[in-house]
Coordinates of C-alpha atoms in Angstrom, one line a residue:
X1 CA 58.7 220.1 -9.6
X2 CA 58.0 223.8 -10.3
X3 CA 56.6 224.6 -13.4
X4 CA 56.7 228.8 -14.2
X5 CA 52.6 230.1 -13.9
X6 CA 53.6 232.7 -16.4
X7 CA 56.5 234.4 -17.7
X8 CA 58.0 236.7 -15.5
X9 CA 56.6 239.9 -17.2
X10 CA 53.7 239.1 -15.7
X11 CA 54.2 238.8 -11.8
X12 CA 55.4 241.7 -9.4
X13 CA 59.2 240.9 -9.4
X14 CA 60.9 242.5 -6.0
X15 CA 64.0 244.7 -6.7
X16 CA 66.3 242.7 -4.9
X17 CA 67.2 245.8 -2.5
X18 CA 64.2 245.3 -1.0
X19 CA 63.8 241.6 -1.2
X20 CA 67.4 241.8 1.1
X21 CA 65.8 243.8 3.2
X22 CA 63.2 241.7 3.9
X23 CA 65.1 238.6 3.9
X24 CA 67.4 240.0 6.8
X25 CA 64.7 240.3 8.8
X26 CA 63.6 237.6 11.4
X27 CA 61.7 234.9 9.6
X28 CA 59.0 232.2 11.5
X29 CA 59.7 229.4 9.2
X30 CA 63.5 229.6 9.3
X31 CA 67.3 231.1 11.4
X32 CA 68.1 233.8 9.4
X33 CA 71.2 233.5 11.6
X34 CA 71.8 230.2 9.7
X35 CA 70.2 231.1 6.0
X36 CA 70.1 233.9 3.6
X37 CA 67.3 233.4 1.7
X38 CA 66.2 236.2 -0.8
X39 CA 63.4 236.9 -1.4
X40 CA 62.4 235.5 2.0
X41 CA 59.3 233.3 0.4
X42 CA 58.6 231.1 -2.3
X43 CA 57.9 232.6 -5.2
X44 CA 57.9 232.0 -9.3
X45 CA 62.0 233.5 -9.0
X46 CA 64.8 233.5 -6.5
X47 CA 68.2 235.7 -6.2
X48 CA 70.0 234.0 -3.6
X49 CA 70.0 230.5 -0.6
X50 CA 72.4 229.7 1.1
X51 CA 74.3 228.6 4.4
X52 CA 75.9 231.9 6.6
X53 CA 79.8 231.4 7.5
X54 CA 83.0 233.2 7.6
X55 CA 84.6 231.7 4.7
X56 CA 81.6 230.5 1.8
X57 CA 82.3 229.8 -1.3
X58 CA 79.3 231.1 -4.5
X59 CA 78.0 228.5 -6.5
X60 CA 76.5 229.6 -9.5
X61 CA 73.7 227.7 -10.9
X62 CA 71.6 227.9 -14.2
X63 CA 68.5 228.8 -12.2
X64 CA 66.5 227.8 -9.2
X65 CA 64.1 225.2 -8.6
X66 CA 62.2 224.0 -5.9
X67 CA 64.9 224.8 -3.0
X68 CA 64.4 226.5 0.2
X69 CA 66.0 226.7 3.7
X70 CA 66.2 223.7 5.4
X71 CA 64.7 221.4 2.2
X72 CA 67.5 221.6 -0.2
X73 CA 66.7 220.0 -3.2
X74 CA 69.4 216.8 -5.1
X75 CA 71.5 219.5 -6.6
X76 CA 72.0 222.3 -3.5
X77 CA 73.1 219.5 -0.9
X78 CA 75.1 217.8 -3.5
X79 CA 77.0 221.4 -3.9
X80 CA 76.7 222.1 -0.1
X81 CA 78.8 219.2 0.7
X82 CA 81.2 219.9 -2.1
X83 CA 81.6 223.2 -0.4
X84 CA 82.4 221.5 2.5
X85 CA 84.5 219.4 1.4
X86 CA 86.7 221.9 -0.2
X87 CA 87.4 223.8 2.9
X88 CA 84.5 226.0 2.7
X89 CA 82.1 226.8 6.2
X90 CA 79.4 227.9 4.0
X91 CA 77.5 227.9 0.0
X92 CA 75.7 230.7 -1.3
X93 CA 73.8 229.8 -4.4
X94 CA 73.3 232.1 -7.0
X95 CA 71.9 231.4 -10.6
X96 CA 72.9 233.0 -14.1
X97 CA 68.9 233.5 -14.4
X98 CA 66.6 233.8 -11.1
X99 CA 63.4 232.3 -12.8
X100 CA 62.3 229.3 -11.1
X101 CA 61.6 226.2 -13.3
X102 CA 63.0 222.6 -12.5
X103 CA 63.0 221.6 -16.3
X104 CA 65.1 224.3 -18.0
X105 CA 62.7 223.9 -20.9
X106 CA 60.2 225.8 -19.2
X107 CA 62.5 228.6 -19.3
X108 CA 60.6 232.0 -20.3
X109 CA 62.4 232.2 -24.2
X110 CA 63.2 235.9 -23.7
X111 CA 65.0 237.6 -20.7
X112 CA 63.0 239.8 -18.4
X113 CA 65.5 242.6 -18.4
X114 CA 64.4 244.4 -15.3
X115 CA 65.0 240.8 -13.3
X116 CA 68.6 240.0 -15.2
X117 CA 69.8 243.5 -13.9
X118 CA 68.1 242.9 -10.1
X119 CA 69.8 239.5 -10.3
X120 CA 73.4 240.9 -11.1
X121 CA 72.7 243.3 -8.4
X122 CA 72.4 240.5 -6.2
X123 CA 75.7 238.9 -7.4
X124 CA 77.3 242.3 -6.7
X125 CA 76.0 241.6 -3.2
X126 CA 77.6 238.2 -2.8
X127 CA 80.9 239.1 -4.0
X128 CA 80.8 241.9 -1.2
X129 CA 80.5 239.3 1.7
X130 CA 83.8 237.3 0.5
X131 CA 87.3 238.0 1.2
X132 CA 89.4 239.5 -1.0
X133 CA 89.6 237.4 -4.5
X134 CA 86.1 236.0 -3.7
X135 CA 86.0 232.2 -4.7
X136 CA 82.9 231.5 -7.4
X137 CA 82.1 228.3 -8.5
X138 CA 81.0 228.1 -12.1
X139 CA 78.2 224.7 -11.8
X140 CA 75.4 225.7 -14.4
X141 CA 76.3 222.8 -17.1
X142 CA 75.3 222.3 -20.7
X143 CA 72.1 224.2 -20.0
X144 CA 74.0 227.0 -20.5
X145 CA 72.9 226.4 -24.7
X146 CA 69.1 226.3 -23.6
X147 CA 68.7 229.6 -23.9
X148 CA 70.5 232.2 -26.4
X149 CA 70.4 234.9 -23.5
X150 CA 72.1 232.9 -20.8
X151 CA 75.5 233.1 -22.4
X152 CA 75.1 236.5 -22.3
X153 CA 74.2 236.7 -18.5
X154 CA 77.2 234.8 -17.9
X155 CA 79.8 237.1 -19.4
X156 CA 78.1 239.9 -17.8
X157 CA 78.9 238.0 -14.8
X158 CA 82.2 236.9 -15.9
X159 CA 83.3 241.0 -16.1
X160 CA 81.5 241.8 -12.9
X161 CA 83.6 239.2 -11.1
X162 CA 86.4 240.6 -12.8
X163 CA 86.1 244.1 -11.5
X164 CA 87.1 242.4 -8.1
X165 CA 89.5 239.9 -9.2
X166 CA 87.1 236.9 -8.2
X167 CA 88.5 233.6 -8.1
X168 CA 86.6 231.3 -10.7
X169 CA 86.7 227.5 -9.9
X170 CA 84.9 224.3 -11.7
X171 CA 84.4 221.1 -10.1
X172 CA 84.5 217.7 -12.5
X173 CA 85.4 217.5 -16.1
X174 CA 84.3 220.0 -18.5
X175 CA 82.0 219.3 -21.3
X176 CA 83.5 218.6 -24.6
X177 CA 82.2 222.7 -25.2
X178 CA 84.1 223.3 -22.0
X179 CA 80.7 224.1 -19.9
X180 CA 81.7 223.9 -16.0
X181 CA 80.0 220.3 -14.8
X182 CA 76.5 220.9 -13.2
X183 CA 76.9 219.6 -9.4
X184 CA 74.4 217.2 -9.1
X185 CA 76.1 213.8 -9.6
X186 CA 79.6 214.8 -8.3
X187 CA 81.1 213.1 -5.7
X188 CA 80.9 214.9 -2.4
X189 CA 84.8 215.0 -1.9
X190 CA 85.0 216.0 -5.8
X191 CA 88.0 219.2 -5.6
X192 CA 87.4 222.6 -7.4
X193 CA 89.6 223.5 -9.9
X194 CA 90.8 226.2 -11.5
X195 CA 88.2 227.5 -13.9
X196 CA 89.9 229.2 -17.0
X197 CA 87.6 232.3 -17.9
X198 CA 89.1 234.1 -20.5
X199 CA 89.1 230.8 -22.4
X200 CA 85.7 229.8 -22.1
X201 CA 84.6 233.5 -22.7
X202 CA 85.7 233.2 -26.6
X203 CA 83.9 229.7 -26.7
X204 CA 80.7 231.8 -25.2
X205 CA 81.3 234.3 -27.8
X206 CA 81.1 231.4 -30.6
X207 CA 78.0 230.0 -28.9
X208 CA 76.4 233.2 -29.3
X209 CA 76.3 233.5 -33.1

């Protein structure tokens, strides 16, 4: 369980250019031939974990929780071997917001704007280390309505992958909202689909009046 100490206002927040170049360096507690892990230490927010390959596939999250190479929590190995399963070699998991907090609820009620635009940086990054029409898995759920600002990170996001043509999947049924399923409780063979983004981009503009 992590619980947020304070908002995030109140810690120093690494830009994530120089959390990646710390995480790239070697690390004693884990193969940073195996993980990318950024920042490279457990801290009150997280950008990026997840597996190195040729051909990975970015799951995007609602935001991090207690994860870290080699101890995955329920809901990273549950979308790691989804990955798999789906022909990828590799996960990278991202999050719409990089707070940590396993109960959503104890999300900070307003966005930290210097850490959204550090976060989407970050996204920027992981499109860059996927072939052309890089494949994104939309997984952050119903949570989506926790917080007023998330929908708004998301279309950010939505435009951002669109500025590369990224290829947006969803794996399970969508809500009755039409919120991508959250991974946790999928079956580990369960296929990606395709994700319809223009669609669920006008019911994002709805949720946000």
């Amino acid at each position: 369980m992590h619980i947020p100490k304070t908002n995030t206002l109140g810690i120093d927040v690494l830009s994530f250019e120089d959390a990646l170049e710390e995480g790239l360096r070697p690390h004693v507690d884990y193969d940073v031939s195996k993980w990318l892990y950024i920042p490279n230490r457990y801290d009150e927010y997280r950008y990026i974990l997840g597996t190195r390959g040729k051909n990975p596939v970015i799951c995007v999250g609602i935001n991090p929780s207690t994860a870290a190479p080699d101890n995955l929590d329920p809901t990273l190995k549950s979308a790691q071997r989804i990955a798999l399963a789906n022909g990828f070699d590799s996960f990278l998991m991202f999050n719409v917001y990089a707070q940590r907090a396993t109960r959503p609820d104890d999300m900070e009620k307003e966005r930290n704007e210097w850490l959204h635009a550090e976060n989407m940086k970050a996204f920027r990054y992981l499109l860059s280390l996927c072939r052309k029409h890089p494949p994104v898995w939309a997984a952050w759920g119903s949570i989506i309505e926790k917080r007023p600002y998330l929908a708004d990170c998301v279309s950010e996001m939505l435009a951002i992958g669109g500025e590369v043509d990224a290829m947006w999947y969803h794996a399970g049924p969508l809500s009755v909202k039409g919120h991508p399923h959250h991974p946790l409780y999928l079956k580990s063979d369960t296929r990606l689909e395709f994700f319809d983004t223009e669609n669920y981009l006008q019911g994002l503009v709805c949720l946000k009046k």
